[in-house]
Structures are given as C-alpha cells and as structure tokens.
Short mmCIF file of C-alpha atoms and ligand atoms in Angstrom, two decimals:
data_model
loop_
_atom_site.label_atom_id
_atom_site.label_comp_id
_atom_site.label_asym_id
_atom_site.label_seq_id
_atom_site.Cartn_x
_atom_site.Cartn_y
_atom_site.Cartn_z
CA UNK X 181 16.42 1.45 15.70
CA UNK X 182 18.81 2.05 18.63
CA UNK X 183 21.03 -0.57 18.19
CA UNK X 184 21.65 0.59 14.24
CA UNK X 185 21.80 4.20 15.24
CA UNK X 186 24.55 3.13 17.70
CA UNK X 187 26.73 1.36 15.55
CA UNK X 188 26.08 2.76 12.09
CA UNK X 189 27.44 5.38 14.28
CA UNK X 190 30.56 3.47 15.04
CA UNK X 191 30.69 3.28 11.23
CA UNK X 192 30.77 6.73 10.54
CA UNK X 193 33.05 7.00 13.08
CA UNK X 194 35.60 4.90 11.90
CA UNK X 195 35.29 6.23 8.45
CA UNK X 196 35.67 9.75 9.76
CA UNK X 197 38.82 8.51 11.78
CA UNK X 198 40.03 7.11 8.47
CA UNK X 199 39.77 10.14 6.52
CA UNK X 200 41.17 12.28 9.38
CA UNK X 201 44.08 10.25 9.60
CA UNK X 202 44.41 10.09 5.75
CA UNK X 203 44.38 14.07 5.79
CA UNK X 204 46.99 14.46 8.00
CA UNK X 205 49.58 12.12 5.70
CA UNK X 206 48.89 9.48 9.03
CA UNK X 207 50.52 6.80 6.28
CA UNK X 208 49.66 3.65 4.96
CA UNK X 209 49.68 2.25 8.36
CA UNK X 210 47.24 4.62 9.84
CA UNK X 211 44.89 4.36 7.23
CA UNK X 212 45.07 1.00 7.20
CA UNK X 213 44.51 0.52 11.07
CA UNK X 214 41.20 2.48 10.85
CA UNK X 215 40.16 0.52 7.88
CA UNK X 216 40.50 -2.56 9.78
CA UNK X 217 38.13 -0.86 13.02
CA UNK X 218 36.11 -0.19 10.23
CA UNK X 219 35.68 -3.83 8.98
CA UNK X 220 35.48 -4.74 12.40
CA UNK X 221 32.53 -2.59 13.04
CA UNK X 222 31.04 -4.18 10.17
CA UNK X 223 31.33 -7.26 11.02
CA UNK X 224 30.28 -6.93 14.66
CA UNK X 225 26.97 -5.18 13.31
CA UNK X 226 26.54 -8.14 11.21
CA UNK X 227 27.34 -10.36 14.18
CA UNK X 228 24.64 -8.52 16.33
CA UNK X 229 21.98 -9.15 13.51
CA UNK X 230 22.68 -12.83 13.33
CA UNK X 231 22.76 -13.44 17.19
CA UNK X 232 19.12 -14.05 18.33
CA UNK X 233 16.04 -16.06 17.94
CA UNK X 234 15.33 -17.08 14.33
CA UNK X 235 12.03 -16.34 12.45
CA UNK X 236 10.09 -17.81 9.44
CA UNK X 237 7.01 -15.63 9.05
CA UNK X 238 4.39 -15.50 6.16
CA UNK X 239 2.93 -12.71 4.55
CA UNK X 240 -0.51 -12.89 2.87
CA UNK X 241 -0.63 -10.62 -0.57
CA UNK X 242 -3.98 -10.87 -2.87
CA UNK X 243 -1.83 -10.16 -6.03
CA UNK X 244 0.12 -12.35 -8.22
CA UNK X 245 3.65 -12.42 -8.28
CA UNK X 246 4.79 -9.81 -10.90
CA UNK X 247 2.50 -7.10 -9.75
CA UNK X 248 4.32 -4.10 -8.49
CA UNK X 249 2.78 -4.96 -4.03
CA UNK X 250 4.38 -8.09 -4.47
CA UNK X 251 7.08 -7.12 -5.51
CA UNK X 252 7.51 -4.97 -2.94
CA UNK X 253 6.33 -7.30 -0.36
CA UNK X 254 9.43 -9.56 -1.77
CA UNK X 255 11.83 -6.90 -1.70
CA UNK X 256 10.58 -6.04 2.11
CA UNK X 257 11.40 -9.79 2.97
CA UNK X 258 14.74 -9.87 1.24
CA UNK X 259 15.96 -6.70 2.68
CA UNK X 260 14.82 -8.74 6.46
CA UNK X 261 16.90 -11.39 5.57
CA UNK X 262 19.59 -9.51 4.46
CA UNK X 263 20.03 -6.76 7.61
CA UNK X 264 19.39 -10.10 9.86
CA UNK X 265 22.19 -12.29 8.75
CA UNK X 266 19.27 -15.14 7.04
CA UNK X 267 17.89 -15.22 10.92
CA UNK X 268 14.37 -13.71 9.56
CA UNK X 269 12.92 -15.42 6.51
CA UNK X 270 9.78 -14.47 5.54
CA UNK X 271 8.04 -16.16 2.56
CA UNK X 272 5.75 -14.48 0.56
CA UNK X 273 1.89 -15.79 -0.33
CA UNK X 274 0.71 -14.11 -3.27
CA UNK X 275 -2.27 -14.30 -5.51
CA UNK X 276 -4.67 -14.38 -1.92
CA UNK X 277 -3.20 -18.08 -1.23
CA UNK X 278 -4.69 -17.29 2.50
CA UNK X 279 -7.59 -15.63 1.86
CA UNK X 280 -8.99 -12.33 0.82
CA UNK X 281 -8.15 -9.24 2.25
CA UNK X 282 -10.93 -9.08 4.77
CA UNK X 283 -9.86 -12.56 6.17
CA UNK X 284 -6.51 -12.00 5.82
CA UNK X 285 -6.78 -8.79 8.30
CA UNK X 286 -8.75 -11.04 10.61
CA UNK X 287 -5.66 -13.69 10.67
CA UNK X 288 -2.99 -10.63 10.80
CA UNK X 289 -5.17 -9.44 13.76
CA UNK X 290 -5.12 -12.96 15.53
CA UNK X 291 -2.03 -13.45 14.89
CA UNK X 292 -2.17 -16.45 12.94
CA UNK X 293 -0.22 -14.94 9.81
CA UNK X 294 2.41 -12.20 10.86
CA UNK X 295 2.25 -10.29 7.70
CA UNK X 296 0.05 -8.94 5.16
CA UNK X 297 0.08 -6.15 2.40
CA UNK X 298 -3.26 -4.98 2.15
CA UNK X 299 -5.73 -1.97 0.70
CA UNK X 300 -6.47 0.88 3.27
CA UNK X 301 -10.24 0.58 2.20
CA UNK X 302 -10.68 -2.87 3.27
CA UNK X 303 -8.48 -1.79 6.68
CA UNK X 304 -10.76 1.01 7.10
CA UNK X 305 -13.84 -1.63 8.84
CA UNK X 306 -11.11 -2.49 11.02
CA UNK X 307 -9.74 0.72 11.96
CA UNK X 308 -12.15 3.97 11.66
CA UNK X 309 -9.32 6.33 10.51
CA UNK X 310 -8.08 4.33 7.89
CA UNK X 311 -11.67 5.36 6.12
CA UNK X 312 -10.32 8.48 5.34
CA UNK X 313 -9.00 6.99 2.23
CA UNK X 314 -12.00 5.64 1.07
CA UNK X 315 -13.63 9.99 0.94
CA UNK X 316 -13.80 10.72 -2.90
CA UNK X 317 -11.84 13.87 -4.92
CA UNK X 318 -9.71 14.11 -1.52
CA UNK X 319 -6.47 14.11 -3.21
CA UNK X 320 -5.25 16.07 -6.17
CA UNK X 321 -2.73 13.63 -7.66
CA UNK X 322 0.23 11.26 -6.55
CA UNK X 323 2.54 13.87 -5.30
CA UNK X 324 -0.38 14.98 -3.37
CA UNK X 325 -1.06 11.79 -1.66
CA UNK X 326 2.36 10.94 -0.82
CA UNK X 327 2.87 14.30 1.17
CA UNK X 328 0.53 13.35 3.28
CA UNK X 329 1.39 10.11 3.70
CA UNK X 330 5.20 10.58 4.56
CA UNK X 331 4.84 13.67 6.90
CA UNK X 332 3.42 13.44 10.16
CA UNK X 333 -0.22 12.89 10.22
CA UNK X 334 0.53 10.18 7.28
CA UNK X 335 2.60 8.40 10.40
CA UNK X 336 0.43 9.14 12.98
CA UNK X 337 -2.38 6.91 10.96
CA UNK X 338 0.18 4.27 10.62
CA UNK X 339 0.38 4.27 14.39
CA UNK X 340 -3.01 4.23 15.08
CA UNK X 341 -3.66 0.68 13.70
CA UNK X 342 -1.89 -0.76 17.02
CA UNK X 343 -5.34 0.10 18.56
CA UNK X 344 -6.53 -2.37 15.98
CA UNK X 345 -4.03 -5.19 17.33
CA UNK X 346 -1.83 -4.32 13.77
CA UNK X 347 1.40 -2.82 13.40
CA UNK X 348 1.60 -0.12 10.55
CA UNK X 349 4.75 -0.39 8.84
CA UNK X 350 4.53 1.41 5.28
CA UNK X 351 2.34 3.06 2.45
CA UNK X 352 2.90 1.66 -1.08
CA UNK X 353 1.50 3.08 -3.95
CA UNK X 354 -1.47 2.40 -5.30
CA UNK X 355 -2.65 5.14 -8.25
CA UNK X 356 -6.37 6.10 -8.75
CA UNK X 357 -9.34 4.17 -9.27
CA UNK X 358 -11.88 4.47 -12.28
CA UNK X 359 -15.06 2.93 -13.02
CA UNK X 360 -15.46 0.42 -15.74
CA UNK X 361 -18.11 -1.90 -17.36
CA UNK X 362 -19.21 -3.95 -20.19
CA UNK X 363 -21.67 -1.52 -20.81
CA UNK X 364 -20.26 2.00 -22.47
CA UNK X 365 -19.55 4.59 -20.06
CA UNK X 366 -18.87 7.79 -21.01
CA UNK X 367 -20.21 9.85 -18.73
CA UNK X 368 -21.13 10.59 -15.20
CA UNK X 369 -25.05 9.78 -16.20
CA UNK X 370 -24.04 6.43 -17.81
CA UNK X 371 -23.09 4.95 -14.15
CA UNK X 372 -26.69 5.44 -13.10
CA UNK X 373 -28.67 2.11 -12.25
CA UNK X 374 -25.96 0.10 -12.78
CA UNK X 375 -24.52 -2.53 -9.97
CA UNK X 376 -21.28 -1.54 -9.11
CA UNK X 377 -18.69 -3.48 -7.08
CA UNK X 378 -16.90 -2.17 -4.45
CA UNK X 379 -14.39 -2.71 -1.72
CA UNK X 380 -15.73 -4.07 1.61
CA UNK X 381 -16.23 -0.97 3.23
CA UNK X 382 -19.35 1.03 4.19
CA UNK X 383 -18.11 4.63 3.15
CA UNK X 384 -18.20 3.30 -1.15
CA UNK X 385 -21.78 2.26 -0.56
CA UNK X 386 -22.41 6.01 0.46
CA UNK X 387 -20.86 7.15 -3.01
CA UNK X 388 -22.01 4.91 -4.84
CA UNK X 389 -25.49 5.92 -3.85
CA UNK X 390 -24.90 9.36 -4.13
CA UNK X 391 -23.41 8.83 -8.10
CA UNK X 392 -27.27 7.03 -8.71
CA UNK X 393 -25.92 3.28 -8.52
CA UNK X 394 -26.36 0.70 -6.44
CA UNK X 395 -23.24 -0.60 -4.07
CA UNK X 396 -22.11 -4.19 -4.19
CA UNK X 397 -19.24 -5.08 -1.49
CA UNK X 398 -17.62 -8.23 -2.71
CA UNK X 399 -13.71 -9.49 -2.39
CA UNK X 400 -11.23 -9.06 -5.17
CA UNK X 401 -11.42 -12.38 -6.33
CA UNK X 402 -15.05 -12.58 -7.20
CA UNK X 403 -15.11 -9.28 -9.34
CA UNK X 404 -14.29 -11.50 -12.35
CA UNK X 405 -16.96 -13.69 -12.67
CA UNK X 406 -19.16 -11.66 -11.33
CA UNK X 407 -18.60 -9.16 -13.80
CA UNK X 408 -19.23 -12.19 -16.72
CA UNK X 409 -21.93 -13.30 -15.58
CA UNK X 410 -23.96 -10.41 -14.78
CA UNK X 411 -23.90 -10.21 -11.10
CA UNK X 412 -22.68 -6.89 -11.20
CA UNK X 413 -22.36 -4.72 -14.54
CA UNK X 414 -19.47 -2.44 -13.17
CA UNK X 415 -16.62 -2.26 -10.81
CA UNK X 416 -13.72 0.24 -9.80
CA UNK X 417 -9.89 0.23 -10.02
CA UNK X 418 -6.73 1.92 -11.27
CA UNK X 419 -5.20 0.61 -14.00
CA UNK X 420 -2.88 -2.00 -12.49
CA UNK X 421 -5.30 -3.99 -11.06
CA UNK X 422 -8.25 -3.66 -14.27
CA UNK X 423 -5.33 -5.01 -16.32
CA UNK X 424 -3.97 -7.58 -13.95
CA UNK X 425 -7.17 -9.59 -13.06
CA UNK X 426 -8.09 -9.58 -16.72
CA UNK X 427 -11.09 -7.55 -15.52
CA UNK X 428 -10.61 -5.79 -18.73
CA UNK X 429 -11.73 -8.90 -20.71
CA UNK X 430 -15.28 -8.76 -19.33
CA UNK X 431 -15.41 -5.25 -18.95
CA UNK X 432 -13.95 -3.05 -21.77
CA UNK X 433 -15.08 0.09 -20.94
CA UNK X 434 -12.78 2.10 -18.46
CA UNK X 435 -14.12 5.88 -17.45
CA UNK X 436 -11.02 7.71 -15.91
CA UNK X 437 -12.80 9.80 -13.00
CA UNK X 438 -10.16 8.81 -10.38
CA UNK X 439 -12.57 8.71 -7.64
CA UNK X 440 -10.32 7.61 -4.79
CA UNK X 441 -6.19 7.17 -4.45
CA UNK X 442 -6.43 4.53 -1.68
CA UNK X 443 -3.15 3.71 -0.32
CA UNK X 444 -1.86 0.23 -0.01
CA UNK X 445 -0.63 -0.95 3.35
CA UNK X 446 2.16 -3.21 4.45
CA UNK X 447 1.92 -4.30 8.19
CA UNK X 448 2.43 -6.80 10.67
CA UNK X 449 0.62 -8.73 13.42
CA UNK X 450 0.93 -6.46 16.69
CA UNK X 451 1.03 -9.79 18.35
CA UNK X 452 4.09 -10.90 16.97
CA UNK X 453 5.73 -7.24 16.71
CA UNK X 454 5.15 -6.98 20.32
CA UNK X 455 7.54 -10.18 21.02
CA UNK X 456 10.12 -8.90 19.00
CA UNK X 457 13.53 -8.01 20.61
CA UNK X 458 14.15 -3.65 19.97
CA UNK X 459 16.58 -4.43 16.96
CA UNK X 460 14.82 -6.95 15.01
CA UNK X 461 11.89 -4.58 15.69
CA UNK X 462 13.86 -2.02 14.12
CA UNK X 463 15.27 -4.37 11.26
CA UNK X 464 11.76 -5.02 9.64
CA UNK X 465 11.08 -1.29 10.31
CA UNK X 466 13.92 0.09 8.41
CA UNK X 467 13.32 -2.78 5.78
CA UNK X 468 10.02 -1.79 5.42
CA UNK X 469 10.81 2.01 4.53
CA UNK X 470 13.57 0.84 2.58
CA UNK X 471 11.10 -1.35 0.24
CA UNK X 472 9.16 1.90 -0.29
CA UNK X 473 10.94 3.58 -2.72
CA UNK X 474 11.58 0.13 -4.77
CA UNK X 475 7.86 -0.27 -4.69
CA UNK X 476 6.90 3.34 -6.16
CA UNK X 477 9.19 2.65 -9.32
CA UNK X 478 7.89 -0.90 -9.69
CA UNK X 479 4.31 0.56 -9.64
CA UNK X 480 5.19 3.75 -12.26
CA UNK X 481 6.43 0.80 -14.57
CA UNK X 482 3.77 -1.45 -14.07
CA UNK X 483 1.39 1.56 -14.37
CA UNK X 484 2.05 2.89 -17.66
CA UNK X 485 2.92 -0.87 -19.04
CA UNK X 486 -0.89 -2.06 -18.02
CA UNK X 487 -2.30 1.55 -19.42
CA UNK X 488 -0.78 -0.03 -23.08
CA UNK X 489 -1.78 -3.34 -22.43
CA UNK X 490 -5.43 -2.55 -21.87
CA UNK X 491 -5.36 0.12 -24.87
CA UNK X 492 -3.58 -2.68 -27.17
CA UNK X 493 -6.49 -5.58 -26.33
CA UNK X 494 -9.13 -2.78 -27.33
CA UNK X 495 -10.31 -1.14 -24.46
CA UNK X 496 -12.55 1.98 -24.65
CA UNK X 497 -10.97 4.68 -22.42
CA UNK X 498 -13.14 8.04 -21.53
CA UNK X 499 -11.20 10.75 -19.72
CA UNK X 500 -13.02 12.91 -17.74
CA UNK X 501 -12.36 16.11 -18.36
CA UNK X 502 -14.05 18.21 -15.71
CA UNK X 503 -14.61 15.98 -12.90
CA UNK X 504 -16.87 19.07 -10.80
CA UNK X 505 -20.15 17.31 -11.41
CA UNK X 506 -18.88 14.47 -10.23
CA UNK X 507 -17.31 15.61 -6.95
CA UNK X 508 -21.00 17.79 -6.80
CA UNK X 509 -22.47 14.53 -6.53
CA UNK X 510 -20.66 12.73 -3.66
CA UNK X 511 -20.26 16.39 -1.77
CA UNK X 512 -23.07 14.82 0.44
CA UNK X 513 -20.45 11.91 1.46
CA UNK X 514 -17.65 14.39 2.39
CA UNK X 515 -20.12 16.57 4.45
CA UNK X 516 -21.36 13.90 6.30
CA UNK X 517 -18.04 12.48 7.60
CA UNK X 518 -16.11 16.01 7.18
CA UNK X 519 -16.70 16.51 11.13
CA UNK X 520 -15.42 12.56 11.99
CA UNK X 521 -12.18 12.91 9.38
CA UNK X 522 -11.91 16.70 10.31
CA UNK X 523 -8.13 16.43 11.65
CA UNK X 524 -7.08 13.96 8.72
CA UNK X 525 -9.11 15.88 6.51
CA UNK X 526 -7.40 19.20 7.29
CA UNK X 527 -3.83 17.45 7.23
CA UNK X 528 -4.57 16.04 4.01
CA UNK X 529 -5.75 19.84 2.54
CA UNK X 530 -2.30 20.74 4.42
CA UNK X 531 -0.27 18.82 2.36
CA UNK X 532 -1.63 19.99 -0.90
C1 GTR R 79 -6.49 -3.12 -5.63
C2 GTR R 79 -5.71 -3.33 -4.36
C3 GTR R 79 -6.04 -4.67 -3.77
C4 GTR R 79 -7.54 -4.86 -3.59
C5 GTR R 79 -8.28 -4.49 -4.86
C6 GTR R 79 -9.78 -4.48 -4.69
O1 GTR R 79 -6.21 -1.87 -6.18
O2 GTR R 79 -4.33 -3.30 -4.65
O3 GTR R 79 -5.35 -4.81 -2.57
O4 GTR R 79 -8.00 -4.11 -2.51
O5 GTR R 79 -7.87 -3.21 -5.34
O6 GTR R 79 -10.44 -3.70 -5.38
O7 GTR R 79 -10.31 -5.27 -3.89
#
C-alpha cells in the first residue's frame, strides 16, 4: 500500500506539473518534458512491481467456471498479474477441484493452498464471528448488507480471521437463500418434518429446528444426489447456486423466504500473506478490492439470468409475502446468540 501511495503520488505529481506548465503557455517543450517524468514514473512503478520474488499460487473455488465467484476469483488473479508485471500468477481451481469448502479452509489454514473463495457460513466453524452471517431476517436487502460490509465493522470482521491463521481480503456477493424441495412448498407449515440440508455450520441446525425440520449439514457437492435419492427432501440457496448445480432438476419447488444473505469470502493463507514483501502485500490487496465491483455486476447478471432459467425449465416459485411468522419462528435463534453477536449485531442494525 505504501509503495503505490508513494508513487501513484509521483504520478499525480507529474501530471499536475504537466498541466501547470501547460497553463502557463510553458510550450511544447515544457509539456513535453513533464510528459516524459510522467512516463518515467510509470515505468519505474512498473519496474518496482516486476523486481522481486516470483509467485504461482492456487486458489480453491467450489463453483464452476462461468459462475459469477469465479469469475471474480479470475478477475482477482488477472488484476495480480497485471499490477505485478506477470511476477504473481495465480491459477484458479474451480468446480471444488481441491475439495469442499470445509477442507479447503483446513488447507488455506495450513497453508497448503494460498487461496480460496469461500461462503462465510462454512468460515463461521472456523472463526466464531463469521457466524453472524449465518443469524436469519438480519438483513433487509442487498444494499443493506453491503453497508455493513464495506464500512468499518464489515472490515474489522475481515481482520479478525488472522486469529484464524486466514487473511480476509474481500466480500463478494452472494444474494439470499430460499428453501426448495421436490415436495410443494408453499408455505412456512409445508417445511415441517422435512430433512433439510444445510451448510456445515451449527447456527442452521438451530433454525432449522426452530422452523419444525430436521438439520442435515452436508458439503455442496452432495446436495444433488442427495436430494434424488431421498436422503434429504429439501435444501437452501439463492438462485445462482439452485440453478447452477441443477439442484432445480430434483427439486422444483423454490419458496422465496430469503432466510439468510451470507456473504462470500475471498482470502488468503495468513501463512503465505505473512511472507509477503509490504508491496506485493498491498498488490493482491488492492487487486482484491478492485475485483469487487466486477464481481457484484457479474452476480446481478447471473442473478436475474438463473431466476429465467429456473422459471423457463418449470419451476414452481412461492413468494413469501409476509415473512413475520417466519422470523417469529427463529426469534428463539437470534435471542440466544443476540448477547455473543451483540456488537456485530448492533453494527449491522447501524447500517440499515
Ligand atoms: C453457495 C455458496 C457456496 C456454497 C454453497 C452451499 O451459495 O456460494 O460457496 O457455500 O452455497 O450451500 O454449500
């Protein structure tokens, strides 16, 4: 961060120098003489990006390729190479080529991988704050969750994961998440009984108790055949995700409740962070904020494109319309952990 303060400085400088000069009728000559410090500058920041150790690193995703994380993942790892001069590759894995997202936290942790993008529910068994997330009818909408997340208590809980031997480096988006099943659901009394899968951590087993179900923790890549074959007869997801694992297929009724907007994580190994020189540290941070906003549009696109595809192959879709009985019935999970989340809690009621 330093070293590109400092010379984007120089930059600025050198274009301010230009215009000055330009201003004052300083001539062709003048103008031309800063323009040259300029491309100077330039070239000395790229200079000081190439100069230093070079780095292949990997980064574990569970999606495939065209789904909007990866994407952003990809764009975070282009925009590395790029502000490095080609000195920092790092190639993407998608579609959980190193394991699920419970293992691959475990490598990221050891150090094994360097990188992974990963849900904050599954993060939350490895870092306590990070269950926050996984509280039901916290969040309004989007705008509401991305308030919090990019002012200062969204940062702070970024930070926080270096107590977990991880490096926080940004949010992506990650919409709301529904319940859906083979069997019709149309209503809050329709989910009781069933089996419904949920992300590995402990805080979903809580609501799904409290909605009258029964809680079955199981990885991503299971939920499929699970679903077909009866192991489970519901699970939970925004649209994205019901549409991209075909989850759709075996389970064509979607009940739009919106339950939980869990953030999606992209972080590193604090292992490897830690022997990072101060400006490559600060490369793959400002590469990682940069990917952000690329991210967010990918996921609006990718949002509204699976809501059509899912609608086209003959889904069933239920709105809720007054979600109050429903945020009655998991009141018990918020009041139990309301005293543990209280500062998060009251940040995230700050930023509505
Ligand atoms: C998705 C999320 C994945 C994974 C998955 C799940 O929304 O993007 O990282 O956590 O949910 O339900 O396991």
């Amino acid at each position: 961060m330093l070293m590109n303060k400092k010379l984007t400085g120089f930059i600025c400088m050198a274009m301010m120098i230009t215009m000055a000069l330009t201003a004052c009728g300083g001539g062709n000559n003048a103008a031309s003489n800063a323009g040259n410090k300029k491309d100077t500058e330039a070239e000395n920041t790229l200079a000081a990006a190439t100069e230093g150790p070079k780095y292949n690193f990997r980064l574990a995703e569970t999606h495939p390729a065209d789904y909007p994380t990866t994407k952003g993942d990809m764009k975070f790892a282009e925009l590395v190479k790029e502000k490095s001069g080609g000195r920092i590759t790092i190639d993407v894995f998608p579609s959980a080529q190193l394991g699920e997202e419970k293992s691959a936290i475990e490598q990221v942790q050891l150090g094994a991988i360097e990188f992974t993008r990963v849900s904050s529910s599954p993060l939350g068994e490895f870092n306590k704050e990070f269950g926050v997330f996984s509280l039901p009818y916290i969040f309004d909408n989007d705008d509401h969750v991305w308030r919090f997340l990019l002012g200062d208590a969204g940062n702070q809980l970024l930070d926080s994961l270096s107590s977990s031997r991880l490096k926080g480096l940004a949010y992506y988006s990650s919409g709301s998440r529904s319940f859906y099943s083979a069997k019709p659901l149309t209503s809050l009394e329709d989910l009781k009984g069933l089996k419904i899968r949920v992300q590995e951590n402990q805080l979903n087993i809580a609501m799904i108790d409290a909605l009258g179900a029964s809680a079955t923790p199981m990885s991503y890549g299971e939920v499929y055949s699970s679903l077909q074959t009866g192991v489970i007869d519901a699970a939970e997801n925004n649209y994205p995700s019901y549409f991209s694992s075909k989850h759709f297929e075996v389970a064509g009724h979607f009940i739009l409740d919106g339950h939980q907007r869990v953030p999606e994580v992209l972080m590193m190994s604090k292992t490897a962070w830690d022997k990072l020189s101060p400006e490559d540290q600060a490369i793959i941070n400002e590469a990682a904020l940069e990917s952000v906003a690329f991210q967010r549009e990918e996921w609006a696109k990718y949002e509204k494109e699976s809501e059509e595809q899912v609608r086209a192959a003959g889904a069933t879709i239920t709105k809720v319309t007054d979600v109050t009985p429903w945020q009655e019935a998991v009141k018990p999970v918020i009041d139990a952990n309301r005293e543990q989340y209280k500062t998060i809690l009251d940040a995230i009621d700050a930023a509505r």
